[in-house]
Coordinates of C-alpha atoms and ligand atoms in Angstrom, one line a residue:
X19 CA 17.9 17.9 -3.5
X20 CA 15.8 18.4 -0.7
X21 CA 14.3 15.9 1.9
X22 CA 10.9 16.4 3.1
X23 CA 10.9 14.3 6.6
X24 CA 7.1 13.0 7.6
X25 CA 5.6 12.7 10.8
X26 CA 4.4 8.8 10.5
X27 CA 1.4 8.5 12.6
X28 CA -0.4 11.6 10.3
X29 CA 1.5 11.3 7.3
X30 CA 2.0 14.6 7.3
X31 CA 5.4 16.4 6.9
X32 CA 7.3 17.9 9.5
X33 CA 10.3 19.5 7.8
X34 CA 12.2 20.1 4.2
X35 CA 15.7 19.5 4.2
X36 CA 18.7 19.8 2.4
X37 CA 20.1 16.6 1.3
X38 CA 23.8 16.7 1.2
X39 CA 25.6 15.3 -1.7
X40 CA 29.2 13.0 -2.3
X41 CA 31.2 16.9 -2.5
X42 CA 29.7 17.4 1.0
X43 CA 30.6 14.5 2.3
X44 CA 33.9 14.8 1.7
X45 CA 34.0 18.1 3.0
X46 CA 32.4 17.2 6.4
X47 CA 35.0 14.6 6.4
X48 CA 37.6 17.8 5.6
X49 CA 36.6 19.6 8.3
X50 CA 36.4 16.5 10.8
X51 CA 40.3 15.6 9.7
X52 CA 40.9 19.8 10.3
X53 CA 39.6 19.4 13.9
X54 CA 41.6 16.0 14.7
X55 CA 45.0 17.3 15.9
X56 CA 43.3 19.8 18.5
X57 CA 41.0 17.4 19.7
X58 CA 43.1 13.9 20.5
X59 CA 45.3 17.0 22.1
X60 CA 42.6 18.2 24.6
X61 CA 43.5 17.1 27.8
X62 CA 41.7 14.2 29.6
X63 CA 40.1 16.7 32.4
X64 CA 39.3 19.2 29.5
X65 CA 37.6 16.6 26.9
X66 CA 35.6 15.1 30.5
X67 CA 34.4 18.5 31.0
X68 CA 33.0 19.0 27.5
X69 CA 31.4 15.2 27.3
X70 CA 29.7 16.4 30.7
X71 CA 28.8 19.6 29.8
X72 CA 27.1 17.8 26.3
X73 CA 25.1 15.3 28.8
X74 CA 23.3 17.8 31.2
X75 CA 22.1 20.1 28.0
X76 CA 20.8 16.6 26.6
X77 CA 19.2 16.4 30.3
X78 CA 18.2 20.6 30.4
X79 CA 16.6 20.0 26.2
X80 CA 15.4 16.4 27.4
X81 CA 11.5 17.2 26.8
X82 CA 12.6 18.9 23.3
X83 CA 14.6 16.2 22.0
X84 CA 12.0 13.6 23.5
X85 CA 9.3 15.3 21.8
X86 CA 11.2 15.4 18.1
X87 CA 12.1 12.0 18.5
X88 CA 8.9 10.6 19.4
X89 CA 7.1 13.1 15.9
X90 CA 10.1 11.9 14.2
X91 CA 9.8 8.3 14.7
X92 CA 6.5 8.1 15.6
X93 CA 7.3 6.3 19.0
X94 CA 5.4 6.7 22.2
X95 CA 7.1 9.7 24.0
X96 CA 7.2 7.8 27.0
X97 CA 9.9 5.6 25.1
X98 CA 11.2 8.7 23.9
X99 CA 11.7 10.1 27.2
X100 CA 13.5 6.9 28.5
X101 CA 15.8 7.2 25.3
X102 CA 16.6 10.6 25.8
X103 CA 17.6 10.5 29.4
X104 CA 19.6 7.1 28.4
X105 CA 21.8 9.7 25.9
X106 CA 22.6 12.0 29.0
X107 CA 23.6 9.0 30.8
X108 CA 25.7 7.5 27.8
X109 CA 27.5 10.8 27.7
X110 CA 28.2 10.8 31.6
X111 CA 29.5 7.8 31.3
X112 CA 32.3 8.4 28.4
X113 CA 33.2 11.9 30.1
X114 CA 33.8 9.6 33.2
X115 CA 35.8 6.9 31.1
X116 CA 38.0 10.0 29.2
X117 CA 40.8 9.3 31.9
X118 CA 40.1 5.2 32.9
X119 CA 41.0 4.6 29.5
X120 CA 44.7 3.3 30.0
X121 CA 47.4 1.2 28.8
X122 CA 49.5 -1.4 30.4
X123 CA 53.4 -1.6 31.2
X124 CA 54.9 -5.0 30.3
X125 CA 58.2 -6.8 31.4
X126 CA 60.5 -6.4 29.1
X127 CA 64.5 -7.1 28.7
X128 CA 66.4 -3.9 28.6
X129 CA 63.8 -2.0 28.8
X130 CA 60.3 -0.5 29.6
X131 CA 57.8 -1.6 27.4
X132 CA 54.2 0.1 27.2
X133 CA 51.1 0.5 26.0
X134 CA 49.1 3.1 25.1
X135 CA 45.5 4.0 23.4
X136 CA 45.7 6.2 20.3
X137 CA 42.6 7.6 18.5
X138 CA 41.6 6.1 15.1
X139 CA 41.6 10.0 13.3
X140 CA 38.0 10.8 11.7
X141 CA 35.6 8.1 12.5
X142 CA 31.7 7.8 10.3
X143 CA 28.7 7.1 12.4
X144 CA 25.7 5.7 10.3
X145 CA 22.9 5.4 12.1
X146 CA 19.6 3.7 11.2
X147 CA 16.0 5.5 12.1
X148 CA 14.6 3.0 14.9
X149 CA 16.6 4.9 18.0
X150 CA 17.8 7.1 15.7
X151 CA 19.4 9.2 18.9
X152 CA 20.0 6.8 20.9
X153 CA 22.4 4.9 18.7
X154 CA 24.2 8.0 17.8
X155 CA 25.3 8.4 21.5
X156 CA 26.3 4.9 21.5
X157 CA 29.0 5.7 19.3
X158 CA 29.7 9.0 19.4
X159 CA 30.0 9.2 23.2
X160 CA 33.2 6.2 23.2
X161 CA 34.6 8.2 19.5
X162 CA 34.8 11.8 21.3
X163 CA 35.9 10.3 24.8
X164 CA 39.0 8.9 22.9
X165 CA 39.5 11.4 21.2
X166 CA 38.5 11.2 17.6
X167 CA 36.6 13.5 15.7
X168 CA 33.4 12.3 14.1
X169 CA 30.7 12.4 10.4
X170 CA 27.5 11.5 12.5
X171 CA 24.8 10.1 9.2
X172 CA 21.3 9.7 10.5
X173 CA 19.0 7.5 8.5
X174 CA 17.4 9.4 5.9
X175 CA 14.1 9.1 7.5
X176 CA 14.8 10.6 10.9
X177 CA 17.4 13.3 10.7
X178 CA 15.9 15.7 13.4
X179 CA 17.3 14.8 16.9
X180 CA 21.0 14.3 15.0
X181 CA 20.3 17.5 14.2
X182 CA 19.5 19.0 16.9
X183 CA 22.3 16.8 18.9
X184 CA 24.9 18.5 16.5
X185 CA 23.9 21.8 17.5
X186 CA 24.3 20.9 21.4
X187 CA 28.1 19.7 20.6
X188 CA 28.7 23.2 19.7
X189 CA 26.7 25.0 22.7
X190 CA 28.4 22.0 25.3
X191 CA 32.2 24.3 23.6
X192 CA 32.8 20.8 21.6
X193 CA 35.0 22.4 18.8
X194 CA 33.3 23.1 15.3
X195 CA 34.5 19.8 13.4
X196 CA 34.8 17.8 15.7
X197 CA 31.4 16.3 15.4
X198 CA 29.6 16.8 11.9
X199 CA 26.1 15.9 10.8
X200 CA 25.6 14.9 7.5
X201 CA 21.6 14.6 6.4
X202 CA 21.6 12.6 2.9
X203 CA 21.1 9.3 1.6
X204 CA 23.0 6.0 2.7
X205 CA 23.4 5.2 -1.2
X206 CA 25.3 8.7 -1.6
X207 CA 26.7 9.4 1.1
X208 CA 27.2 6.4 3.6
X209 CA 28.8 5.1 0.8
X210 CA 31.2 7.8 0.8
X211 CA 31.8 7.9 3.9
X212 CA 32.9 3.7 3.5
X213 CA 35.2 4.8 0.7
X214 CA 36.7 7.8 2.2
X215 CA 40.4 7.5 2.5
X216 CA 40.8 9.6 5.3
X217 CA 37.4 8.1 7.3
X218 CA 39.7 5.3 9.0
X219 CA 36.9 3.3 10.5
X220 CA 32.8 3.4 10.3
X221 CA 30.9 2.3 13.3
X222 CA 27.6 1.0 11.6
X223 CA 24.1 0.2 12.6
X224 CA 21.3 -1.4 10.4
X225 CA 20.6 -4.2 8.3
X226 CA 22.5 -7.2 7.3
X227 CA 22.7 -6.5 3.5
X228 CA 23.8 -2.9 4.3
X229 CA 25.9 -4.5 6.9
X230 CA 27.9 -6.6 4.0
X231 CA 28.5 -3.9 2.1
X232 CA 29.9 -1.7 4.7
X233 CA 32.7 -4.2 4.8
X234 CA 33.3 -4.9 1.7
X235 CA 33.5 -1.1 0.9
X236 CA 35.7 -1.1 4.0
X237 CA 38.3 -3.6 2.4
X238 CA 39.4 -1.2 0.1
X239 CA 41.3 0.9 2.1
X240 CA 41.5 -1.3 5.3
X241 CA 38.9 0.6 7.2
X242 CA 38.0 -0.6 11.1
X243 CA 34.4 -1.4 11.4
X244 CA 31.7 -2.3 14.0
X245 CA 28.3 -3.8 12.9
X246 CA 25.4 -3.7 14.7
X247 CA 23.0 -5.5 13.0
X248 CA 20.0 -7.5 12.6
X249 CA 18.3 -10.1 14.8
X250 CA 15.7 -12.5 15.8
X251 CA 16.3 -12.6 19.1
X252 CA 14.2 -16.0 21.3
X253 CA 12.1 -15.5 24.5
X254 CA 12.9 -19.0 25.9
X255 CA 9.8 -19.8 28.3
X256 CA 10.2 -23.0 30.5
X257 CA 7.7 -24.9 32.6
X258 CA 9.2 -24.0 35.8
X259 CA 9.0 -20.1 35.5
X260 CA 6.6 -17.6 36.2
X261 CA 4.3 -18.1 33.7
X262 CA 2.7 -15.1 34.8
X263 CA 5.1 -12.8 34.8
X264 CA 6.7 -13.9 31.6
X265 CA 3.5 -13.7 29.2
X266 CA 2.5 -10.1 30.9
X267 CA 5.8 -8.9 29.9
X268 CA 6.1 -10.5 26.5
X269 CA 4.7 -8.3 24.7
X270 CA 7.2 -5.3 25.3
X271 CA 9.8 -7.8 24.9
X272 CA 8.2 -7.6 21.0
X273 CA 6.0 -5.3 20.1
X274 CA 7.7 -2.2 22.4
X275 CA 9.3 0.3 19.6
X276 CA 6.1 -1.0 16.9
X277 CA 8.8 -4.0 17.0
X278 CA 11.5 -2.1 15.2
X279 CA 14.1 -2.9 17.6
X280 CA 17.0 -5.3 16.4
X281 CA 16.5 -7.1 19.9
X282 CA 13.2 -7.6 19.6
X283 CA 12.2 -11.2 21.2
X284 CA 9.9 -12.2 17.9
X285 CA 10.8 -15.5 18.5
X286 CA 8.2 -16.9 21.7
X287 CA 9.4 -20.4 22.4
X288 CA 7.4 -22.1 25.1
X289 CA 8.0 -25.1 26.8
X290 CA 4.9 -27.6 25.5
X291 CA 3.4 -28.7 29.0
X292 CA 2.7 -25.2 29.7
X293 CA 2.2 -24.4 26.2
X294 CA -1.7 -23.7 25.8
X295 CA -1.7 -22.0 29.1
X296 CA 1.0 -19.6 28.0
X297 CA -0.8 -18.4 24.5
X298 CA -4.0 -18.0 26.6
X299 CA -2.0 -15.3 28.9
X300 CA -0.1 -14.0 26.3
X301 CA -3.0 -12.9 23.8
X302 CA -4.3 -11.2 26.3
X303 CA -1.5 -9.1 27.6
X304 CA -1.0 -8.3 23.7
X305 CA -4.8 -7.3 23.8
X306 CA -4.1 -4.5 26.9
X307 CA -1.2 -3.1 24.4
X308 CA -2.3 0.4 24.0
X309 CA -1.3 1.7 20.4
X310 CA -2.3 5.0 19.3
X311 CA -1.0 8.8 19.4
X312 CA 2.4 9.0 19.9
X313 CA 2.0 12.0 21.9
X314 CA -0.1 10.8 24.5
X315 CA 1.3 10.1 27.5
X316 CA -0.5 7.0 28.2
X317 CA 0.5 5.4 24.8
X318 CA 2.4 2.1 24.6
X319 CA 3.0 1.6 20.8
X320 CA 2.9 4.1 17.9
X321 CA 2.9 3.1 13.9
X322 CA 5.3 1.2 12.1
X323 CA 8.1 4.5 10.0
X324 CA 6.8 4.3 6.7
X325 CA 4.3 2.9 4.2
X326 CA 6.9 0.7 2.2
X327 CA 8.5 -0.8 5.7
X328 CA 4.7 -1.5 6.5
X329 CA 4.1 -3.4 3.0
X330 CA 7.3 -5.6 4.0
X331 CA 6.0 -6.2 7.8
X332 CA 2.3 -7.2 6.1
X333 CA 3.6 -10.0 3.6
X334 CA 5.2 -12.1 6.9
X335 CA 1.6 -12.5 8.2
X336 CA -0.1 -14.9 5.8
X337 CA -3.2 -17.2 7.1
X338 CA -5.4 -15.7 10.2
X339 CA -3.1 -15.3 13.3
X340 CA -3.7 -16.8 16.7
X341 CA -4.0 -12.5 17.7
X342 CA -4.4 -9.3 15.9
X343 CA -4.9 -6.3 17.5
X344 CA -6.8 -3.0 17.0
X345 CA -5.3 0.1 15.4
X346 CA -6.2 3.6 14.7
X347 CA -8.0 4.6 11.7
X348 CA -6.9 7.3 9.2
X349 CA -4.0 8.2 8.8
X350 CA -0.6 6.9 10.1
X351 CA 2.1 3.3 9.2
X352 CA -0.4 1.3 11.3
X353 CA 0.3 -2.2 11.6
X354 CA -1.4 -3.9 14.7
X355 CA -0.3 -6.4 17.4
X356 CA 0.3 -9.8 15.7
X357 CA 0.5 -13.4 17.4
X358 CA 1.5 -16.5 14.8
X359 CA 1.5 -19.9 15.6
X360 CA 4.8 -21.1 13.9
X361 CA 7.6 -23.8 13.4
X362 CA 11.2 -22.8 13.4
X363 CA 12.0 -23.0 9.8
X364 CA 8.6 -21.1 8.7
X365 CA 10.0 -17.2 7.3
X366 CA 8.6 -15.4 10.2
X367 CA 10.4 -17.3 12.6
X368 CA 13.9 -17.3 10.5
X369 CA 13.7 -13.7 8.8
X370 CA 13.8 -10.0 10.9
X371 CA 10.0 -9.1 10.6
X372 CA 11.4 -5.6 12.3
X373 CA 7.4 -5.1 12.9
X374 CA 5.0 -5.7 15.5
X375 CA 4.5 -9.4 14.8
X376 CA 5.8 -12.5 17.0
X377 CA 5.9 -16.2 16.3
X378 CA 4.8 -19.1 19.3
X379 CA 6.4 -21.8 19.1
X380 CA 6.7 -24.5 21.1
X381 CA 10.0 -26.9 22.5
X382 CA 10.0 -29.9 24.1
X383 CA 12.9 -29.7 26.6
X384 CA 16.0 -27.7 27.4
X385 CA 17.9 -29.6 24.6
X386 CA 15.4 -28.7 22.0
X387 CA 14.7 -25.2 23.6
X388 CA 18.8 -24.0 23.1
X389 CA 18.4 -26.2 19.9
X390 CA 15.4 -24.0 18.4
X391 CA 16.8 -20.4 19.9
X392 CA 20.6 -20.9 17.9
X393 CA 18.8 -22.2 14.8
X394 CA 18.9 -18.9 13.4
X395 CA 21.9 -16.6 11.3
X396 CA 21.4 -13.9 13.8
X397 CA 22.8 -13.5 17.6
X398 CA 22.0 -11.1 19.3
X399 CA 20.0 -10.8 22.3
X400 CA 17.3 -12.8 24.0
X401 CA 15.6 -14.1 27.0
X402 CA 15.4 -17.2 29.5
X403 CA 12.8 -17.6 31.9
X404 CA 13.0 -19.8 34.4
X405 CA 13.2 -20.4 38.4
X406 CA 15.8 -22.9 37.9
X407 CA 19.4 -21.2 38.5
X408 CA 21.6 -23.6 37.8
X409 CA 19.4 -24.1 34.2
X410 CA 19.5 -20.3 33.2
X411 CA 23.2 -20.1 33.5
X412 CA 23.4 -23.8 31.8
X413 CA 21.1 -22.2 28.8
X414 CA 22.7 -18.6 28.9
X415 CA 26.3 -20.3 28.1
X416 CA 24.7 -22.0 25.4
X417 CA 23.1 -19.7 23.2
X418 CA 25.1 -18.4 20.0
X419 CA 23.9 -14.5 21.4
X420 CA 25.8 -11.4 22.8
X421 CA 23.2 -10.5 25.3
X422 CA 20.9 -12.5 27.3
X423 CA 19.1 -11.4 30.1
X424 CA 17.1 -14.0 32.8
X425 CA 13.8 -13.8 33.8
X426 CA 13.4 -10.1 32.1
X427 CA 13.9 -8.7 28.7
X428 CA 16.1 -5.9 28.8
X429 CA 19.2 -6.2 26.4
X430 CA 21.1 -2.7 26.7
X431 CA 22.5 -0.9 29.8
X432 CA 25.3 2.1 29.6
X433 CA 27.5 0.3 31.5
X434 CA 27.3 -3.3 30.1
X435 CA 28.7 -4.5 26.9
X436 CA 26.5 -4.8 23.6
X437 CA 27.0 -6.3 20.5
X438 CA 26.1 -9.6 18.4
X439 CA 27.4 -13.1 17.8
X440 CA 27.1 -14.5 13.4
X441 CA 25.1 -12.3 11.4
X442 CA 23.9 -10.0 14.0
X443 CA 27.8 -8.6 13.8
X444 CA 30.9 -7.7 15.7
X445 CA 32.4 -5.3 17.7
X446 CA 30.5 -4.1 21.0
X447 CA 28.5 -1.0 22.0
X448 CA 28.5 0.5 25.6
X449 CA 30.2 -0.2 28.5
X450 CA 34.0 -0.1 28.7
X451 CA 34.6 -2.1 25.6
X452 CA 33.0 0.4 23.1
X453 CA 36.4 2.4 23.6
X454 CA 38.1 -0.5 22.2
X455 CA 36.6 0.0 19.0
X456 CA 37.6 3.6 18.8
X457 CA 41.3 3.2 19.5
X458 CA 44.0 1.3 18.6
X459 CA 47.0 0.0 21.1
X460 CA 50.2 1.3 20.4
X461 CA 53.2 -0.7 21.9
X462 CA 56.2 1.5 22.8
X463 CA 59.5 0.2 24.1
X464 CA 62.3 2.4 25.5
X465 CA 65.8 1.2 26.4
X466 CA 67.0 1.6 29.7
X467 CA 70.4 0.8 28.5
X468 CA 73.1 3.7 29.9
Ligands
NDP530 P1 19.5 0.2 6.3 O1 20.5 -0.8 6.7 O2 19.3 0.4 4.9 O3 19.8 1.6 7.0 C1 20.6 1.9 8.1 C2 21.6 3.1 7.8 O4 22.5 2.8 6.7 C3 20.8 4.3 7.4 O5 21.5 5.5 7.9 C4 20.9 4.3 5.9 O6 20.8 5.5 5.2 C5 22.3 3.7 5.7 N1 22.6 3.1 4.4 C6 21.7 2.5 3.6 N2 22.4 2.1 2.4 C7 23.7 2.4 2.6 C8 24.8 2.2 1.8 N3 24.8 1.6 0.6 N4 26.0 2.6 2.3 C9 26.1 3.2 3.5 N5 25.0 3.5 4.3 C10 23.8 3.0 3.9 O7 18.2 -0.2 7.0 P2 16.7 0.2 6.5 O8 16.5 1.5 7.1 O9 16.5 0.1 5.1 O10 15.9 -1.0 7.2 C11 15.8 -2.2 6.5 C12 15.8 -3.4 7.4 O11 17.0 -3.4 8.2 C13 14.8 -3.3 8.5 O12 13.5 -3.8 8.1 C14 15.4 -4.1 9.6 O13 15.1 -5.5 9.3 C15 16.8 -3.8 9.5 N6 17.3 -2.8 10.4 C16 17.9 -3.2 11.5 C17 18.3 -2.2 12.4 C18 19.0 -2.6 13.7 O14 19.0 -1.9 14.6 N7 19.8 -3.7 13.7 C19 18.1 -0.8 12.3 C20 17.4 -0.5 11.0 C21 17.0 -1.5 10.1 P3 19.4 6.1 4.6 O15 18.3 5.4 5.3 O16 19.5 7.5 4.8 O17 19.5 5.7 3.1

């Protein structure tokens, strides 16, 4: 079968494919199981070396994968750039974190007893198409660095930079079959990969319902998992902050990445004295959005992946909006900047519009603000503005979400730990604690009797 991948801001396509199939699935995972004894063997310096090595040829190809990305995708290449250079510095960080990776020793009688961190064996990456590179790093750089070999599955829709990733493992001297990039559909074979009995965990980003069945699949054979997935993150506005400042920047905390971003803040909530004031700044900031050609440097938002995601974007927006943007014409998944004037429990405000559309709404006080913000099955990220310190830290603790950031609307950083609370998932990305989800702790006792 073969896969014809489209450009989505023409429509037009931009390569023909191969689409693997269940028998090459289980042979990627046959090859990945063939490479595990050498590689959880490579020595700490060795595997830092290669991690290193892969980083600064993402750096040297940085305008080549950027560029792939952004066609791919159909993101600005601005984004794309940021993206790309965050991969190098995901893989510096895991070839630096190879050897800080260590156990513990623990009193024990008659003894020693110790711990230490084994690899899982061969370890499936699926990976959805809104970062689609991006992500991949965020697993496979904490997989490799402890020492598991890996079936990398891009989304179906944007194959290209895994691609093109995969061919940089080899060139960085990563060992063939260590990493593997399988091009097919999640149906076929991300379910495979979830049945597999010699995959022994699948680190998983995408939607909810594919979410669920990744873990029921996983039961089967008692698989590790980590979920990544949706969200409806809140952008908690309060009278005391820099108005300002928090309605220009708004917008990018929404509508950056078309809105396909599982931490994108769709959820406005604005405190009501400042209420009317706030809309007014916020419409237009939204209106200064530039959205266009992807390519252009200048661009800050591109069209939404594909026509069908675009019909399911279009039926959250139902009477006239407070704001709706311009978009190009012809060609092209274009869906424009959309304000909406909401209550909590209307669908936009409680389901992932995963488009470029965000609901206002407004809170009465601090109680009713962390009320409103948890009143939601997702957890993951979100932001508090405010000037008050002892508040944001008050508020922070309180949300049910595993990332919050204060008076800015950043969620991930290499070095700090990402991940959801409820429905948004488990497990955690980045940082230090993504090697915890790609080992397990082995306790080892030894006798000091004579
Ligand atoms: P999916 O969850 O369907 O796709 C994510 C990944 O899972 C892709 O690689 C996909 O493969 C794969 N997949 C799909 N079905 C299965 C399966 N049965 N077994 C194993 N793997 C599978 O997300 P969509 O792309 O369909 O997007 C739908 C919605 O999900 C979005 O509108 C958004 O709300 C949410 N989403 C959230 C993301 C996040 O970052 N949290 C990312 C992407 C989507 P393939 O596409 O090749 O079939």
């Amino acid at each position: 079968m073969t896969l014809t991948v489209v450009d989505p801001s023409t429509e037009q396509p931009i390569a023909e494919l191969e689409q693997a199939g269940v028998e090459d699935a289980d042979a990627a995972v046959a090859r990945a199981r063939a490479a595990f004894p050498a590689w959880r063997a490579v020595v700490p310096r060795d595997r830092a070396a290669l991690l290193r090595r892969l980083a600064t040829l993402v750096e040297e190809n940085g305008e080549e994968l950027a560029r792939i990305e952004s066609r791919n995708v159909g993101k600005p290449i601005s984004g794309a750039r940021g993206e790309v250079d965050m991969v190098a510095q995901v893989f510096h960080f895991y070839a630096g974190a190879v050897d800080k990776h260590h156990g513990e020793t623990i009193p024990a009688a008659g003894g020693v007893a110790a711990t230490f961190r084994e690899p899982l064996g061969v370890v499936g990456l699926i990976v959805p198409w809104n970062f689609p590179l991006n992500i991949a790093s965020w697993k496979l750089g904490p997989a490799l660095a402890c020492g598991n070999t890996v079936v990398l599955k891009p989304a179906e829709l944007t194959p290209l930079s895994a691609l093109r990733l995969g061919e940089l493992c080899v060139e960085a001297g990563i060992p063939e079959g260590v990493v593997n990039v399988l091009v097919g559909k999640g149906s076929v074979v991300g379910q495979r990969l979830i049945e597999h009995s010699d995959v022994a965990k699948i680190g998983f980003t995408g939607s909810t319902e594919v979410g669920r069945l990744v873990m029921e699949g996983a039961a089967a054979t008692i698989k590790r998992v980590t979920l990544e997935l949706g969200g409806k993150s809140a952008n908690v506005v309060f009278a005391d902050a820099d108005v300002e400042k928090a309605a220009a920047s708004a917008p990018y905390a929404v509508f950056d990445n078309a809105g396909q971003d599982c931490c994108a803040r769709s959820r406005i909530l604005v405190e009501r004295s400042i209420y009317d004031r706030f809309l007014g700044e916020l419409v237009e900031a939204t209106r200064r959005v530039r959205v266009g050609d992807p390519s252009l440097d200048t661009t800050e938002m591109g069209p939404l992946i594909s026509s069908e995601h675009r019909s399911k974007v279009a039926s959250f927006v139902e009477d006239d909006p407070a704001f709706r943007g311009d978009v190009p014409d012809g060609p092209g998944f274009w869906f424009p900047c959309t304000l909406v004037e909401a209550t909590n429990d209307d669908r936009v405000a409680q389901e992932e519009v995963f488009g470029p559309v965000a609901a206002v709404i407004p809170f009465e006080d601090e109680a009713d603000a962390i009320r409103i913000a948890n009143d939601t099955p997702y957890g993951l990220s979100g932001s508090i503005w405010t000037r008050d310190g002892a508040r944001a830290l008050r508020v922070a603790r309180a949300l049910d979400t595993g990332v919050i950031s204060v008076n800015a609307n950043t969620s991930v950083r290499v070095q700090t730990p990402f991940g959801g609370f409820k429905q948004s998932g488990f497990g955690r990305e980045l940082g230090m604690h993504a090697l915890e989800g790609y080992s397990e702790v082995k306790s080892v006792y030894v006798s000091t009797d004579g």
